[in-house]
CSV table of C-alpha atoms in Angstrom, one decimal:
chain,number,residue,atom,x,y,z
L,1,MET,CA,141.2,162.4,183.7
L,2,ALA,CA,138.0,161.7,181.9
L,3,ILE,CA,135.5,164.4,180.9
L,4,TYR,CA,132.3,163.5,179.1
L,5,ILE,CA,130.9,166.6,177.2
L,6,ASP,CA,127.2,165.9,176.5
L,7,THR,CA,125.0,167.8,174.0
L,8,GLU,CA,122.4,165.0,173.4
L,9,THR,CA,121.2,164.6,177.1
L,10,SER,CA,121.2,160.8,176.4
L,11,VAL,CA,123.8,159.4,178.9
L,12,SER,CA,122.8,156.3,180.8
L,13,PRO,CA,125.1,155.9,183.9
L,14,GLN,CA,124.0,152.4,184.1
L,15,PHE,CA,125.1,151.4,180.6
L,16,LEU,CA,128.6,153.3,181.3
L,17,THR,CA,129.0,151.2,184.4
L,18,ALA,CA,128.0,148.1,182.5
L,19,ILE,CA,130.7,148.5,179.9
L,20,GLY,CA,133.5,149.3,182.3
L,21,VAL,CA,133.3,153.0,183.0
L,22,ASP,CA,134.3,154.2,186.2
L,23,VAL,CA,131.7,157.0,186.5
L,24,ARG,CA,132.6,158.1,190.0
L,25,ASN,CA,135.9,159.3,188.8
L,26,MET,CA,134.3,160.8,185.5
L,27,ILE,CA,133.5,164.2,185.0
L,28,TYR,CA,130.2,164.9,183.3
L,29,ASP,CA,129.6,168.3,181.6
L,30,HIS,CA,126.3,169.2,179.8
L,31,VAL,CA,126.3,172.0,177.4
L,32,GLU,CA,124.2,173.1,174.6
L,33,THR,CA,126.3,175.2,172.0
L,34,VAL,CA,129.4,174.8,170.0
L,35,GLU,CA,131.0,177.9,171.6
L,36,GLU,CA,130.2,176.4,175.1
L,37,ILE,CA,132.0,173.2,174.1
L,38,PHE,CA,135.4,174.8,173.1
L,39,GLU,CA,135.0,177.3,176.1
L,40,HIS,CA,134.6,174.2,178.4
L,41,ILE,CA,137.8,172.3,176.9
L,42,GLU,CA,140.0,175.3,177.1
L,43,SER,CA,139.2,176.0,180.6
L,44,ILE,CA,139.2,172.4,181.5
L,45,ILE,CA,142.8,171.9,180.2
L,46,LEU,CA,144.0,175.3,181.8
L,47,LYS,CA,142.3,174.4,185.2
L,48,THR,CA,144.1,170.9,185.1
L,49,ARG,CA,147.5,172.0,184.3
L,50,GLU,CA,147.4,174.4,187.0
L,51,THR,CA,147.7,171.6,189.5
L,52,GLU,CA,148.9,168.6,187.7
L,53,LYS,CA,151.2,169.3,184.5
L,54,GLY,CA,151.8,165.5,183.5
L,55,ARG,CA,148.2,164.3,184.2
L,56,LEU,CA,146.7,162.6,181.0
L,57,VAL,CA,143.3,164.1,180.0
L,58,THR,CA,140.7,162.5,177.9
L,59,ILE,CA,138.0,164.6,176.6
L,60,LEU,CA,134.7,163.1,174.8
L,61,VAL,CA,132.2,165.5,172.9
L,62,ASP,CA,129.1,163.5,172.2
L,63,SER,CA,128.4,164.7,169.8
L,64,ILE,CA,129.0,167.8,167.2
L,65,ALA,CA,125.7,167.0,165.1
L,66,ALA,CA,123.6,167.7,168.1
L,67,ALA,CA,125.1,170.9,169.1
L,68,SER,CA,123.8,174.1,168.2
L,69,THR,CA,125.1,177.5,168.2
L,70,LYS,CA,124.4,180.8,170.3
L,71,VAL,CA,122.9,182.4,167.1
L,72,GLU,CA,120.7,179.3,166.5
L,73,MET,CA,119.4,179.1,170.1
L,74,GLU,CA,118.4,182.7,170.1
L,75,ALA,CA,116.7,182.5,166.7
L,76,ASP,CA,113.1,181.0,166.0
L,77,TYR,CA,112.1,177.9,164.2
L,78,ASP,CA,112.0,179.3,160.8
L,79,LYS,CA,115.1,178.8,158.2
L,80,ASP,CA,117.8,181.2,158.5
L,81,GLY,CA,120.1,181.3,155.4
L,82,TRP,CA,122.5,178.6,154.5
L,83,ALA,CA,122.9,177.5,158.4
L,84,THR,CA,127.0,177.7,158.0
L,85,THR,CA,127.6,179.4,161.4
L,86,LYS,CA,128.4,176.1,163.0
L,87,ALA,CA,131.0,175.1,160.4
L,88,ILE,CA,132.3,178.8,160.8
L,89,VAL,CA,132.7,178.5,164.6
L,90,ILE,CA,134.3,175.1,164.6
L,91,SER,CA,136.8,176.2,162.2
L,92,LYS,CA,137.8,179.1,164.3
L,93,ALA,CA,137.9,177.1,167.4
L,94,MET,CA,139.8,174.3,165.8
L,95,ARG,CA,142.7,176.6,164.6
L,96,LYS,CA,142.8,178.1,168.3
L,97,ILE,CA,142.6,174.9,170.3
L,98,THR,CA,144.8,172.4,168.3
L,99,GLN,CA,148.2,173.5,169.3
L,100,THR,CA,147.0,173.4,173.0
L,101,ILE,CA,145.8,169.9,172.7
L,102,GLY,CA,149.1,168.6,171.3
L,103,LYS,CA,151.2,170.6,173.6
L,104,GLN,CA,149.3,169.6,176.6
L,105,ARG,CA,149.0,165.7,175.9
L,106,VAL,CA,145.0,165.9,175.6
L,107,ALA,CA,143.1,163.2,173.9
L,108,LEU,CA,140.2,165.0,172.4
L,109,VAL,CA,137.6,162.7,171.0
L,110,PHE,CA,134.3,163.9,168.8
L,111,THR,CA,131.5,161.7,167.7
L,112,ASN,CA,129.4,163.0,164.8
L,113,GLN,CA,126.8,161.6,162.4
L,114,LEU,CA,127.2,160.5,159.0
L,115,ARG,CA,125.2,162.5,156.2
L,116,GLN,CA,124.6,161.4,152.8
L,117,LYS,CA,125.7,163.8,149.9
L,118,LEU,CA,122.8,164.2,147.1
L,119,GLY,CA,123.8,163.3,143.6
L,120,VAL,CA,127.1,161.7,144.1
L,121,GLY,CA,127.8,158.9,141.6
L,122,PHE,CA,131.4,158.4,142.2
L,123,GLY,CA,133.7,158.4,145.2
L,124,ASP,CA,132.8,158.5,148.9
L,125,PRO,CA,128.8,159.4,149.3
L,126,TRP,CA,129.0,160.2,152.8
L,127,THR,CA,129.9,163.3,154.8
L,128,THR,CA,129.8,164.6,158.2
L,129,SER,CA,128.1,167.7,159.8
L,130,GLY,CA,129.9,170.8,161.0
L,131,GLY,CA,131.9,171.7,158.0
L,132,LYS,CA,135.7,170.5,157.1
L,133,ALA,CA,137.6,171.9,160.0
L,134,LEU,CA,137.2,168.6,162.2
L,135,PRO,CA,138.2,166.1,159.4
L,136,PHE,CA,141.2,168.6,158.6
L,137,HIS,CA,142.5,168.8,162.1
L,138,ALA,CA,141.8,165.3,163.3
L,139,SER,CA,144.6,162.9,163.9
L,140,VAL,CA,142.5,160.0,163.3
L,141,ARG,CA,139.1,159.4,161.9
L,142,ILE,CA,137.2,156.1,162.4
L,143,ARG,CA,133.8,155.4,160.7
L,144,LEU,CA,131.5,153.0,162.3
L,145,LYS,CA,129.0,150.9,160.6
L,146,ASN,CA,126.0,148.4,161.6
L,147,MET,CA,127.1,145.1,160.2
L,148,GLY,CA,123.9,143.0,161.4
L,149,ARG,CA,122.3,141.9,164.8
L,150,ILE,CA,123.2,139.2,167.1
L,151,LYS,CA,120.2,137.0,168.4
L,152,VAL,CA,119.7,134.3,171.0
L,153,GLY,CA,116.7,132.1,171.1
L,154,THR,CA,114.1,131.1,168.7
L,155,GLY,CA,110.4,131.8,167.9
L,156,THR,CA,108.8,134.1,170.6
L,157,LYS,CA,112.0,133.6,172.8
L,158,GLU,CA,114.1,135.4,170.3
L,159,ARG,CA,115.9,138.4,171.6
L,160,ILE,CA,118.1,140.8,170.1
L,161,ILE,CA,121.2,141.2,172.6
L,162,GLY,CA,123.7,143.1,170.4
L,163,MET,CA,125.0,144.1,167.1
L,164,LYS,CA,128.0,143.4,164.8
L,165,ILE,CA,130.3,146.7,164.2
L,166,GLY,CA,132.2,147.4,161.1
L,167,ALA,CA,135.1,150.1,161.8
L,168,GLN,CA,137.0,151.7,159.3
L,169,VAL,CA,140.0,154.1,159.6
L,170,ILE,CA,139.3,157.0,157.1
L,171,LYS,CA,142.2,158.8,158.1
L,172,ASN,CA,145.5,158.1,160.4
L,173,ARG,CA,148.4,160.6,161.2
L,174,MET,CA,149.3,157.9,163.8
L,175,GLY,CA,150.0,155.1,161.7
L,176,PRO,CA,149.0,153.3,158.4
L,177,PRO,CA,145.2,154.4,157.3
L,178,LEU,CA,142.2,152.7,155.7
L,179,ARG,CA,142.3,149.4,157.8
L,180,LYS,CA,139.2,147.7,158.8
L,181,ALA,CA,138.0,145.7,162.0
L,182,GLU,CA,134.9,144.0,162.9
L,183,PHE,CA,133.6,143.4,166.4
L,184,GLN,CA,130.6,142.5,168.5
L,185,LEU,CA,128.9,145.0,170.7
L,186,ASP,CA,126.8,143.3,173.4
L,187,PHE,CA,124.3,145.6,174.8
L,188,ALA,CA,124.6,144.4,178.3
L,189,SER,CA,128.5,144.6,178.5
L,190,GLY,CA,129.9,146.3,175.7
L,191,ILE,CA,132.5,145.3,173.1
L,192,ASP,CA,133.4,141.7,173.0
L,193,TYR,CA,137.1,141.9,173.3
L,194,LEU,CA,137.8,138.1,173.8
L,195,GLY,CA,135.4,137.0,171.1
L,196,SER,CA,137.6,139.2,168.7
L,197,TRP,CA,140.8,137.7,170.2
L,198,ILE,CA,139.6,134.2,169.1
L,199,ARG,CA,138.7,135.1,165.8
L,200,ILE,CA,141.9,136.8,164.9
L,201,LEU,CA,143.9,133.9,166.6
L,202,ALA,CA,142.2,131.4,164.6
L,203,ALA,CA,142.3,133.1,161.7
L,204,TYR,CA,146.2,133.4,162.0
L,205,LYS,CA,146.4,129.8,163.1
L,206,ILE,CA,147.9,130.8,166.6
L,207,ILE,CA,145.3,128.7,167.9
L,208,LYS,CA,143.8,125.6,166.4
L,209,GLN,CA,140.0,125.1,166.0
L,210,ALA,CA,138.1,121.7,165.7
L,211,GLY,CA,134.3,122.0,165.9
L,212,ALA,CA,133.6,124.1,169.1
L,213,TRP,CA,136.9,123.3,170.9
L,214,TYR,CA,140.2,125.4,170.5
L,215,THR,CA,143.7,124.3,171.5
L,216,ILE,CA,146.6,126.5,172.4
L,217,GLU,CA,150.2,125.4,172.3
L,218,TYR,CA,152.0,127.3,175.0
L,219,GLU,CA,155.1,126.2,176.8
L,220,ASP,CA,155.1,122.6,175.7
L,221,LYS,CA,151.6,122.3,176.7
L,222,SER,CA,148.4,121.7,174.9
L,223,ILE,CA,145.4,123.9,176.5
L,224,LYS,CA,142.0,122.8,175.1
L,225,PHE,CA,138.9,125.0,175.8
L,226,GLN,CA,135.5,126.1,174.5
L,227,ALA,CA,134.9,129.8,173.6
L,228,LYS,CA,132.6,130.3,176.7
L,229,LYS,CA,135.6,129.3,178.7
L,230,PHE,CA,138.4,131.6,177.2
L,231,GLU,CA,138.0,134.4,179.8
L,232,GLU,CA,138.5,131.7,182.5
L,233,VAL,CA,141.6,130.3,180.8
L,234,LEU,CA,143.1,133.6,180.7
L,235,GLU,CA,142.3,134.6,184.3
L,236,LYS,CA,144.0,131.5,185.4
L,237,ASN,CA,147.1,132.2,183.3
L,238,PRO,CA,148.1,136.0,182.9
L,239,LYS,CA,151.3,135.0,181.2
L,240,LEU,CA,149.3,133.3,178.5
L,241,LYS,CA,147.1,136.6,178.0
L,242,GLU,CA,150.2,138.5,177.5
L,243,TYR,CA,151.8,136.0,174.9
L,244,LEU,CA,148.4,136.0,172.9
L,245,TYR,CA,148.1,139.7,172.8
L,246,GLN,CA,151.5,140.0,171.7
L,247,GLN,CA,150.9,137.5,169.0
L,248,ILE,CA,147.7,139.3,167.9
L,249,CYS,CA,150.0,142.8,167.8
L,250,GLU,CA,152.5,141.0,165.6
L,251,ASN,CA,150.0,139.6,163.1
L,252,VAL,CA,147.5,142.3,162.8
L,253,ILE,CA,149.2,145.8,163.6
L,254,LEU,CA,150.6,146.9,160.3
L,255,LYS,CA,154.0,148.4,160.8
L,256,TYR,CA,156.2,150.9,158.7
L,257,ARG,CA,158.7,148.1,158.2
L,258,ASN,CA,157.5,146.9,154.8
L,259,VAL,CA,154.4,147.1,152.6
L,260,ALA,CA,153.7,143.1,152.6
L,261,ASN,CA,155.1,139.9,153.4
L,262,ASP,CA,157.2,138.2,150.6
L,263,ASP,CA,154.5,135.8,150.2
L,264,GLU,CA,151.7,138.0,149.8
L,265,GLU,CA,150.8,139.7,146.5
L,266,ILE,CA,150.5,143.3,146.2
L,267,VAL,CA,147.2,144.5,144.2
L,268,VAL,CA,146.8,148.2,143.2
L,269,GLU,CA,143.4,149.2,142.8
L,270,THR,CA,142.6,152.0,140.5
L,271,VAL,CA,140.1,154.5,141.8
L,272,PRO,CA,137.5,156.0,139.4
L,273,GLU,CA,138.0,159.7,138.7
L,274,GLU,CA,135.7,162.2,140.5
L,275,PRO,CA,134.2,165.4,139.0
L,276,ASP,CA,136.4,168.3,139.8
L,277,ASP,CA,133.6,169.8,142.0
L,278,GLU,CA,133.7,166.7,144.0
L,279,VAL,CA,137.6,166.5,144.2
L,280,LEU,CA,137.5,170.2,145.6
L,281,GLU,CA,134.8,169.6,148.1
L,282,GLU,CA,136.7,166.7,149.4
L,283,GLU,CA,139.9,168.7,149.8
């Protein structure tokens, strides 16, 4: 079951359909306040488990930064103190709901905005709104960054059709943290998965590249193709697709078996010390 909790009022059903979301089987829920977000999450989980105890549930909250609080909604537009109400509400709510999420097999995803800390000379200059409760309770945190634009055409016919995204794992309780990945996002169709496959497979020499042509050695056969025909090649041979996927997993996913391969040099980086007040803030 997929539930989209929207606080930004900026959802496009057409775009969701284009990137592969089945909007007919997705529940859309518009809320305005942080309190409503957690009330609805709790209600959704309880009602789902009354009828289907084993059903997997994914809840997306988009976004924490755009959500207000009941106190804020009832107030005027003047400055009201230090505006810490949201952080206090989220902290209390996460303490209440974290155990329920774990026991009931619910994937709860929050999107947030990056805010820059003022006067930070050392360490991470970025933070997120809503206090420290979400970073503390989260099992995985991924930071996304715009790495550039993807263009087609030249001159007056030039069009921007997508962007390059950098993803860095800031925190990970499910596996090794601090890993990075880059991928392309097409505005018309979403993440370019197969384009990422080709780049990884070529980098690890699982497929050979000669100019615009790629060659795969599979079951004593040489399969030659261009990048635009990669999807067609995989559709014709599902076993080849599964084989390449397993090769990517074996080479890219860092397991807990060892730190590095025997032929890899281990480099230990020293992180500059931060002032005590910054360390306390990060904790």
